[in-house]
Amino acid sequence: MTTSQSQSWQPGGLPTLIGSLPVKDLAQALSLVFGHTPEIPIWPQLPGSTREGMLNQFVEGLPGVVEEGERTYFSTAAPEFADQQLAFYEEFLAAAEDPDALLTSRFQVSRSRAAGIYGLAENLADKKNVKAIKAQVTGPFTQLTGIHDQENRLGYYDPTIRDMVVKGLAMKAAWQVLTFKKAAPGVPVLLFIDEPALAGLGSSAFISVSMDDIAGDLAEVIDAVRQAGGLSGVHVCANTDWNILLNSTIDIISFDAYNYFDRFVTCRQGIDGFLDRGGIIAWGIVPTGEPADIEMESAASLVDRWEEQAALLVDAKRDKAALLKQTLITPSCGTGSLSLRLATKVLELTRDVSSLLREKYL
């Protein structure tokens, strides 16, 4: 197994966020980010804009993409598709070999699709306490099972579409890493691959899906992030086959520890191996799913919850302090669907849980 890049950087229990915020104003979103997680800021996704939705945000520049009102689909039937496909692969090869070419290529994400990328990059120069920068991209399995072709079949099952989407997402992830490395030289960039659709593995909808194919597609994105000099993470907001991720070369596993830790911990041997090679756990201990849970919890109650969970992962070679050094404290998922009041409480809890744990153990 390849040694994890994360061995050269440890988060030490610092807090960060997952992605979306329930605001439309970028300045307000960045104020929330820097006000609660200044050490590891994210670029905020603003889902109030249709183009910033998870499935639309990263499709520009891909051949065959049709956006008609609220419907987005792939079409390989157009006469010009073959020429578009050839141009795509020519640019992909050039961008994969030359970072300067990548930065100005079709794989850059436009400001209209992700204003937060540009807003964060432009606000880093005067921030002196940034320990890392967190970015994100939609994962290939989620993208390919979320958008259909012209015949209403999942894009995942068309090998032409699948190969282009995987390569396109890999380059868009690498572009983000290079963009933030240019904006803040020397600061680690954490690129999370958001894969909520992995929660559907094992269901009848995905009965014919190959685990090896999923792992291979993820590996292509992970490798692109690594080639660009970033650390890669995968975020799944529900249960999945955790061994796919634990046995990959991913640097960070991000999961909903509030609701699914009992499922995650069943893979204890895989978790130990992942931590042994320097892997980082983004511990989604702060609830975002049910408003009642958010209202009920306090920083102290969530610290207790983390300690109870951590006790199941410690042993003679790794105590809670060592585990916390390889931990990010996060919400269980994004807050874009919450009210601003509840989202703000989630951010406050994330900050305060991290602070209390670090004071106690580090």
CSV table of C-alpha atoms in Angstrom, one decimal:
chain,number,residue,atom,x,y,z
A,1,MET,CA,0.0,0.0,0.0
A,2,THR,CA,1.2,3.4,-0.9
A,3,THR,CA,2.4,5.6,2.0
A,4,SER,CA,-0.1,8.4,2.6
A,5,GLN,CA,1.0,12.0,1.9
A,6,SER,CA,-0.9,13.0,5.1
A,7,GLN,CA,2.0,11.6,7.1
A,8,SER,CA,3.7,14.9,6.4
A,9,TRP,CA,0.8,17.0,7.7
A,10,GLN,CA,-1.5,16.3,10.7
A,11,PRO,CA,-4.6,18.3,11.4
A,12,GLY,CA,-4.4,18.0,15.2
A,13,GLY,CA,-8.1,18.1,15.8
A,14,LEU,CA,-8.6,21.4,14.0
A,15,PRO,CA,-12.1,22.2,12.7
A,16,THR,CA,-13.3,22.6,9.1
A,17,LEU,CA,-16.5,22.5,7.2
A,18,ILE,CA,-18.0,20.2,4.5
A,19,GLY,CA,-19.1,22.6,1.8
A,20,SER,CA,-22.5,24.3,1.4
A,21,LEU,CA,-23.9,27.2,3.5
A,22,PRO,CA,-27.5,28.5,3.4
A,23,VAL,CA,-26.7,32.0,2.2
A,24,LYS,CA,-26.6,33.6,-1.3
A,25,ASP,CA,-24.1,36.4,-0.5
A,26,LEU,CA,-20.5,35.3,-0.9
A,27,ALA,CA,-19.1,37.9,1.5
A,28,GLN,CA,-21.5,36.7,4.2
A,29,ALA,CA,-20.5,33.1,3.5
A,30,LEU,CA,-16.8,33.8,3.8
A,31,SER,CA,-17.4,35.7,7.0
A,32,LEU,CA,-19.0,32.6,8.4
A,33,VAL,CA,-16.2,30.4,7.3
A,34,PHE,CA,-13.3,32.6,8.6
A,35,GLY,CA,-15.3,33.4,11.8
A,36,HIS,CA,-15.6,29.8,12.8
A,37,THR,CA,-12.9,27.8,11.0
A,38,PRO,CA,-10.1,30.2,10.2
A,39,GLU,CA,-7.3,27.7,10.4
A,40,ILE,CA,-8.8,25.5,7.6
A,41,PRO,CA,-11.2,27.6,5.6
A,42,ILE,CA,-13.3,26.1,2.8
A,43,TRP,CA,-14.6,27.7,-0.3
A,44,PRO,CA,-18.3,27.9,0.3
A,45,GLN,CA,-20.8,26.3,-2.0
A,46,LEU,CA,-23.9,28.5,-2.4
A,47,PRO,CA,-26.7,26.1,-3.5
A,48,GLY,CA,-29.2,29.0,-3.9
A,49,SER,CA,-27.7,29.2,-7.4
A,50,THR,CA,-28.8,26.4,-9.9
A,51,ARG,CA,-25.3,26.4,-11.4
A,52,GLU,CA,-23.8,25.7,-7.9
A,53,GLY,CA,-25.7,22.6,-7.4
A,54,MET,CA,-23.6,19.5,-6.8
A,55,LEU,CA,-24.3,17.9,-10.2
A,56,ASN,CA,-24.1,21.1,-12.3
A,57,GLN,CA,-21.1,22.7,-10.7
A,58,PHE,CA,-18.5,20.7,-12.5
A,59,VAL,CA,-20.0,19.8,-15.9
A,60,GLU,CA,-18.8,22.8,-17.9
A,61,GLY,CA,-16.2,21.8,-20.5
A,62,LEU,CA,-17.4,18.2,-20.8
A,63,PRO,CA,-18.4,17.2,-24.3
A,64,GLY,CA,-22.0,16.2,-24.8
A,65,VAL,CA,-23.4,18.1,-21.7
A,66,VAL,CA,-26.8,19.7,-22.4
A,67,GLU,CA,-28.4,22.1,-19.9
A,68,GLU,CA,-32.0,22.9,-20.7
A,69,GLY,CA,-33.7,24.8,-18.0
A,70,GLU,CA,-33.6,22.7,-14.8
A,71,ARG,CA,-32.7,19.5,-16.8
A,72,THR,CA,-29.0,18.5,-17.4
A,73,TYR,CA,-28.1,15.4,-19.4
A,74,PHE,CA,-25.4,13.9,-21.6
A,75,SER,CA,-25.9,13.5,-25.3
A,76,THR,CA,-23.5,11.7,-27.6
A,77,ALA,CA,-25.9,11.8,-30.6
A,78,ALA,CA,-25.0,15.3,-31.9
A,79,PRO,CA,-23.0,15.4,-35.1
A,80,GLU,CA,-20.4,17.6,-33.5
A,81,PHE,CA,-19.8,15.3,-30.6
A,82,ALA,CA,-16.9,13.4,-32.2
A,83,ASP,CA,-15.0,16.6,-32.8
A,84,GLN,CA,-15.7,17.9,-29.3
A,85,GLN,CA,-14.5,14.6,-27.8
A,86,LEU,CA,-11.2,14.8,-29.7
A,87,ALA,CA,-10.6,18.3,-28.6
A,88,PHE,CA,-11.4,17.3,-25.0
A,89,TYR,CA,-8.8,14.5,-25.0
A,90,GLU,CA,-6.2,16.7,-26.6
A,91,GLU,CA,-6.6,19.3,-23.9
A,92,PHE,CA,-6.7,16.7,-21.2
A,93,LEU,CA,-3.3,15.3,-22.3
A,94,ALA,CA,-1.8,18.8,-22.4
A,95,ALA,CA,-3.2,19.7,-19.0
A,96,ALA,CA,-2.1,16.5,-17.4
A,97,GLU,CA,1.5,17.2,-18.4
A,98,ASP,CA,1.7,20.9,-17.9
A,99,PRO,CA,0.3,22.7,-14.7
A,100,ASP,CA,0.4,26.1,-16.5
A,101,ALA,CA,-1.7,24.7,-19.3
A,102,LEU,CA,-4.1,23.2,-16.7
A,103,LEU,CA,-4.6,26.6,-15.0
A,104,THR,CA,-5.9,28.2,-18.2
A,105,SER,CA,-7.6,25.1,-19.7
A,106,ARG,CA,-11.3,24.1,-20.1
A,107,PHE,CA,-10.9,22.3,-16.8
A,108,GLN,CA,-10.9,25.5,-14.7
A,109,VAL,CA,-14.2,26.1,-12.8
A,110,SER,CA,-15.8,29.4,-13.8
A,111,ARG,CA,-16.7,32.0,-11.3
A,112,SER,CA,-20.4,31.6,-12.3
A,113,ARG,CA,-20.3,28.0,-11.2
A,114,ALA,CA,-18.2,28.4,-8.0
A,115,ALA,CA,-17.8,31.9,-6.9
A,116,GLY,CA,-16.5,30.6,-3.5
A,117,ILE,CA,-13.3,29.3,-5.1
A,118,TYR,CA,-12.4,32.8,-6.3
A,119,GLY,CA,-13.6,34.5,-3.2
A,120,LEU,CA,-11.5,32.3,-0.9
A,121,ALA,CA,-8.4,32.5,-3.1
A,122,GLU,CA,-8.7,36.3,-3.2
A,123,ASN,CA,-9.1,36.5,0.6
A,124,LEU,CA,-6.1,34.3,1.6
A,125,ALA,CA,-3.3,36.9,1.2
A,126,ASP,CA,-4.0,38.7,4.5
A,127,LYS,CA,-4.9,35.6,6.5
A,128,LYS,CA,-1.8,34.6,8.6
A,129,ASN,CA,-3.2,31.7,10.6
A,130,VAL,CA,-4.3,29.4,7.8
A,131,LYS,CA,-3.0,25.9,8.4
A,132,ALA,CA,-4.6,24.3,5.3
A,133,ILE,CA,-7.2,25.0,2.7
A,134,LYS,CA,-10.2,22.8,2.0
A,135,ALA,CA,-11.7,22.4,-1.5
A,136,GLN,CA,-14.2,19.9,-2.9
A,137,VAL,CA,-15.3,18.3,-6.1
A,138,THR,CA,-18.3,16.1,-6.9
A,139,GLY,CA,-17.2,12.5,-7.0
A,140,PRO,CA,-17.3,10.5,-10.2
A,141,PHE,CA,-19.8,7.9,-9.0
A,142,THR,CA,-22.2,10.6,-7.7
A,143,GLN,CA,-21.8,12.6,-10.9
A,144,LEU,CA,-22.4,9.6,-13.2
A,145,THR,CA,-25.4,8.3,-11.3
A,146,GLY,CA,-26.9,11.7,-10.9
A,147,ILE,CA,-27.0,12.7,-14.5
A,148,HIS,CA,-28.6,10.6,-17.3
A,149,ASP,CA,-28.0,10.4,-21.0
A,150,GLN,CA,-30.4,11.4,-23.8
A,151,GLU,CA,-32.2,8.0,-23.4
A,152,ASN,CA,-32.6,8.6,-19.6
A,153,ARG,CA,-30.0,5.9,-18.7
A,154,LEU,CA,-27.4,6.6,-16.0
A,155,GLY,CA,-24.3,8.2,-17.4
A,156,TYR,CA,-22.3,5.6,-15.4
A,157,TYR,CA,-23.2,2.8,-17.8
A,158,ASP,CA,-22.0,4.6,-20.9
A,159,PRO,CA,-18.2,3.9,-21.1
A,160,THR,CA,-17.7,7.0,-23.3
A,161,ILE,CA,-19.4,9.3,-20.9
A,162,ARG,CA,-17.9,7.7,-17.9
A,163,ASP,CA,-14.3,8.0,-19.1
A,164,MET,CA,-14.7,11.7,-19.9
A,165,VAL,CA,-16.5,12.5,-16.6
A,166,VAL,CA,-13.8,10.8,-14.6
A,167,LYS,CA,-11.0,12.6,-16.4
A,168,GLY,CA,-12.8,15.9,-16.3
A,169,LEU,CA,-13.4,15.7,-12.6
A,170,ALA,CA,-9.8,14.6,-12.0
A,171,MET,CA,-8.5,17.7,-13.8
A,172,LYS,CA,-11.0,20.1,-12.1
A,173,ALA,CA,-9.8,18.7,-8.8
A,174,ALA,CA,-6.2,19.2,-9.8
A,175,TRP,CA,-7.0,22.7,-11.1
A,176,GLN,CA,-8.4,23.7,-7.7
A,177,VAL,CA,-5.3,22.4,-5.9
A,178,LEU,CA,-3.0,24.4,-8.2
A,179,THR,CA,-5.2,27.5,-7.9
A,180,PHE,CA,-5.0,27.5,-4.1
A,181,LYS,CA,-1.3,26.6,-4.0
A,182,LYS,CA,-0.8,29.7,-6.2
A,183,ALA,CA,-2.9,31.9,-3.9
A,184,ALA,CA,-1.3,30.6,-0.7
A,185,PRO,CA,2.2,29.1,-1.4
A,186,GLY,CA,3.3,26.5,1.1
A,187,VAL,CA,-0.2,25.9,2.6
A,188,PRO,CA,-1.5,22.4,2.3
A,189,VAL,CA,-4.6,21.9,0.1
A,190,LEU,CA,-7.1,19.3,1.1
A,191,LEU,CA,-9.4,18.3,-1.8
A,192,PHE,CA,-12.5,16.4,-0.7
A,193,ILE,CA,-14.3,14.2,-3.3
A,194,ASP,CA,-18.0,14.3,-2.4
A,195,GLU,CA,-19.6,10.9,-2.9
A,196,PRO,CA,-23.0,10.7,-1.3
A,197,ALA,CA,-24.1,8.2,-3.9
A,198,LEU,CA,-21.8,5.6,-2.4
A,199,ALA,CA,-24.4,5.2,0.3
A,200,GLY,CA,-26.5,3.4,-2.3
A,201,LEU,CA,-24.0,0.6,-2.8
A,202,GLY,CA,-25.6,-2.8,-2.3
A,203,SER,CA,-29.1,-1.5,-3.3
A,204,SER,CA,-31.1,-2.9,-6.2
A,205,ALA,CA,-30.4,0.3,-8.2
A,206,PHE,CA,-26.7,-0.4,-8.3
A,207,ILE,CA,-26.7,-4.2,-8.3
A,208,SER,CA,-24.5,-4.4,-11.4
A,209,VAL,CA,-21.9,-1.9,-10.2
A,210,SER,CA,-18.4,-3.2,-9.9
A,211,MET,CA,-16.5,-2.2,-6.7
A,212,ASP,CA,-13.3,-2.4,-8.6
A,213,ASP,CA,-14.6,0.1,-11.2
A,214,ILE,CA,-15.6,2.5,-8.4
A,215,ALA,CA,-12.2,2.2,-6.8
A,216,GLY,CA,-10.5,2.7,-10.2
A,217,ASP,CA,-12.5,5.8,-10.9
A,218,LEU,CA,-11.7,7.3,-7.5
A,219,ALA,CA,-8.1,6.4,-7.9
A,220,GLU,CA,-7.9,8.5,-11.1
A,221,VAL,CA,-9.2,11.5,-9.2
A,222,ILE,CA,-7.0,10.8,-6.2
A,223,ASP,CA,-3.9,10.5,-8.4
A,224,ALA,CA,-4.6,13.8,-10.1
A,225,VAL,CA,-4.9,15.6,-6.8
A,226,ARG,CA,-1.6,14.0,-5.6
A,227,GLN,CA,0.2,14.9,-8.8
A,228,ALA,CA,-0.9,18.5,-8.3
A,229,GLY,CA,0.5,18.4,-4.7
A,230,GLY,CA,-2.7,18.1,-2.7
A,231,LEU,CA,-4.1,15.8,-0.1
A,232,SER,CA,-7.2,13.9,-1.2
A,233,GLY,CA,-10.3,13.1,0.9
A,234,VAL,CA,-13.6,11.3,0.2
A,235,HIS,CA,-16.8,12.5,2.0
A,236,VAL,CA,-19.7,10.1,2.3
A,237,CYS,CA,-22.7,11.4,4.3
A,238,ALA,CA,-24.3,8.1,5.1
A,239,ASN,CA,-23.2,4.4,5.4
A,240,THR,CA,-21.3,2.7,2.7
A,241,ASP,CA,-18.8,-0.1,2.1
A,242,TRP,CA,-16.0,1.6,4.1
A,243,ASN,CA,-13.4,-0.9,3.1
A,244,ILE,CA,-13.4,0.5,-0.5
A,245,LEU,CA,-12.1,3.8,1.0
A,246,LEU,CA,-10.0,2.3,3.8
A,247,ASN,CA,-8.1,0.2,1.3
A,248,SER,CA,-7.6,3.0,-1.2
A,249,THR,CA,-4.7,5.5,-1.3
A,250,ILE,CA,-7.0,8.3,0.0
A,251,ASP,CA,-5.5,10.6,2.6
A,252,ILE,CA,-8.7,11.6,4.4
A,253,ILE,CA,-12.0,9.8,5.1
A,254,SER,CA,-14.8,12.1,5.9
A,255,PHE,CA,-18.0,10.6,7.4
A,256,ASP,CA,-21.1,11.2,9.4
A,257,ALA,CA,-19.9,10.0,12.8
A,258,TYR,CA,-23.0,11.4,14.6
A,259,ASN,CA,-25.3,8.8,12.9
A,260,TYR,CA,-23.0,6.1,11.4
A,261,PHE,CA,-20.0,5.6,13.7
A,262,ASP,CA,-21.4,2.2,14.7
A,263,ARG,CA,-21.2,1.1,11.0
A,264,PHE,CA,-17.8,2.6,10.5
A,265,VAL,CA,-16.2,1.0,13.5
A,266,THR,CA,-17.1,-2.5,12.3
A,267,CYS,CA,-14.2,-2.0,9.9
A,268,ARG,CA,-11.8,-1.8,12.8
A,269,GLN,CA,-8.9,-3.6,11.1
A,270,GLY,CA,-9.1,-1.4,8.0
A,271,ILE,CA,-9.3,1.7,10.2
A,272,ASP,CA,-6.2,0.7,12.1
A,273,GLY,CA,-4.3,0.1,8.8
A,274,PHE,CA,-5.5,3.4,7.4
A,275,LEU,CA,-4.4,5.3,10.6
A,276,ASP,CA,-1.1,3.4,10.7
A,277,ARG,CA,-0.1,4.7,7.2
A,278,GLY,CA,-0.9,8.3,8.3
A,279,GLY,CA,-4.5,8.5,7.2
A,280,ILE,CA,-6.7,11.3,8.6
A,281,ILE,CA,-10.3,10.9,9.8
A,282,ALA,CA,-12.6,13.9,9.3
A,283,TRP,CA,-14.9,13.1,12.2
A,284,GLY,CA,-18.4,14.4,11.3
A,285,ILE,CA,-19.5,14.6,15.0
A,286,VAL,CA,-21.7,17.6,14.7
A,287,PRO,CA,-25.2,16.7,13.4
A,288,THR,CA,-26.7,18.5,10.4
A,289,GLY,CA,-29.5,16.1,9.4
A,290,GLU,CA,-32.3,16.6,11.9
A,291,PRO,CA,-33.0,20.1,13.4
A,292,ALA,CA,-34.0,18.5,16.7
A,293,ASP,CA,-30.5,16.9,17.0
A,294,ILE,CA,-28.8,20.3,16.4
A,295,GLU,CA,-31.0,22.0,18.9
A,296,MET,CA,-30.4,19.3,21.5
A,297,GLU,CA,-26.6,19.0,21.4
A,298,SER,CA,-24.0,21.2,23.0
A,299,ALA,CA,-20.2,21.3,22.6
A,300,ALA,CA,-19.8,19.3,25.9
A,301,SER,CA,-22.3,16.6,24.9
A,302,LEU,CA,-20.5,16.2,21.5
A,303,VAL,CA,-17.1,16.0,23.2
A,304,ASP,CA,-18.5,13.2,25.3
A,305,ARG,CA,-19.8,11.5,22.2
A,306,TRP,CA,-16.4,11.8,20.5
A,307,GLU,CA,-14.6,10.3,23.5
A,308,GLU,CA,-17.0,7.4,23.6
A,309,GLN,CA,-16.4,6.7,20.0
A,310,ALA,CA,-12.7,7.3,20.2
A,311,ALA,CA,-12.5,4.8,23.0
A,312,LEU,CA,-13.4,2.1,20.5
A,313,LEU,CA,-10.4,2.9,18.3
A,314,VAL,CA,-7.7,3.3,20.8
A,315,ASP,CA,-5.2,0.6,21.8
A,316,ALA,CA,-1.7,0.1,23.2
A,317,LYS,CA,-0.2,1.9,20.2
A,318,ARG,CA,-2.7,4.8,19.8
A,319,ASP,CA,-4.3,6.7,22.6
A,320,LYS,CA,-6.9,9.4,22.3
A,321,ALA,CA,-4.3,12.2,21.9
A,322,ALA,CA,-2.6,10.3,19.1
A,323,LEU,CA,-6.0,9.7,17.4
A,324,LEU,CA,-6.9,13.4,17.7
A,325,LYS,CA,-3.7,14.4,16.0
A,326,GLN,CA,-5.0,12.5,13.0
A,327,THR,CA,-8.5,13.9,13.2
A,328,LEU,CA,-10.4,16.8,11.7
A,329,ILE,CA,-13.6,17.9,13.5
A,330,THR,CA,-16.4,18.6,11.1
A,331,PRO,CA,-20.1,18.7,10.7
A,332,SER,CA,-21.7,15.5,9.5
A,333,CYS,CA,-22.5,17.1,6.1
A,334,GLY,CA,-23.0,20.5,4.5
A,335,THR,CA,-25.5,23.0,6.0
A,336,GLY,CA,-27.0,24.4,2.8
A,337,SER,CA,-30.4,23.0,3.5
A,338,LEU,CA,-30.6,24.4,7.1
A,339,SER,CA,-31.9,27.7,8.3
A,340,LEU,CA,-29.2,30.3,8.9
A,341,ARG,CA,-29.8,30.1,12.6
A,342,LEU,CA,-29.3,26.3,12.7
A,343,ALA,CA,-26.3,26.4,10.3
A,344,THR,CA,-24.6,29.0,12.5
A,345,LYS,CA,-25.1,26.8,15.5
A,346,VAL,CA,-23.5,23.9,13.6
A,347,LEU,CA,-20.5,26.1,12.8
A,348,GLU,CA,-20.2,27.2,16.4
A,349,LEU,CA,-20.4,23.6,17.7
A,350,THR,CA,-17.8,22.5,15.2
A,351,ARG,CA,-15.4,25.2,16.4
A,352,ASP,CA,-16.1,24.7,20.1
A,353,VAL,CA,-15.9,20.9,20.0
A,354,SER,CA,-12.5,21.2,18.3
A,355,SER,CA,-11.3,23.7,20.9
A,356,LEU,CA,-12.4,21.7,23.9
A,357,LEU,CA,-10.8,18.5,22.6
A,358,ARG,CA,-7.5,20.2,21.7
A,359,GLU,CA,-7.4,21.8,25.1
A,360,LYS,CA,-8.0,18.5,26.8
A,361,TYR,CA,-5.7,16.2,24.8
A,362,LEU,CA,-3.1,18.3,23.0
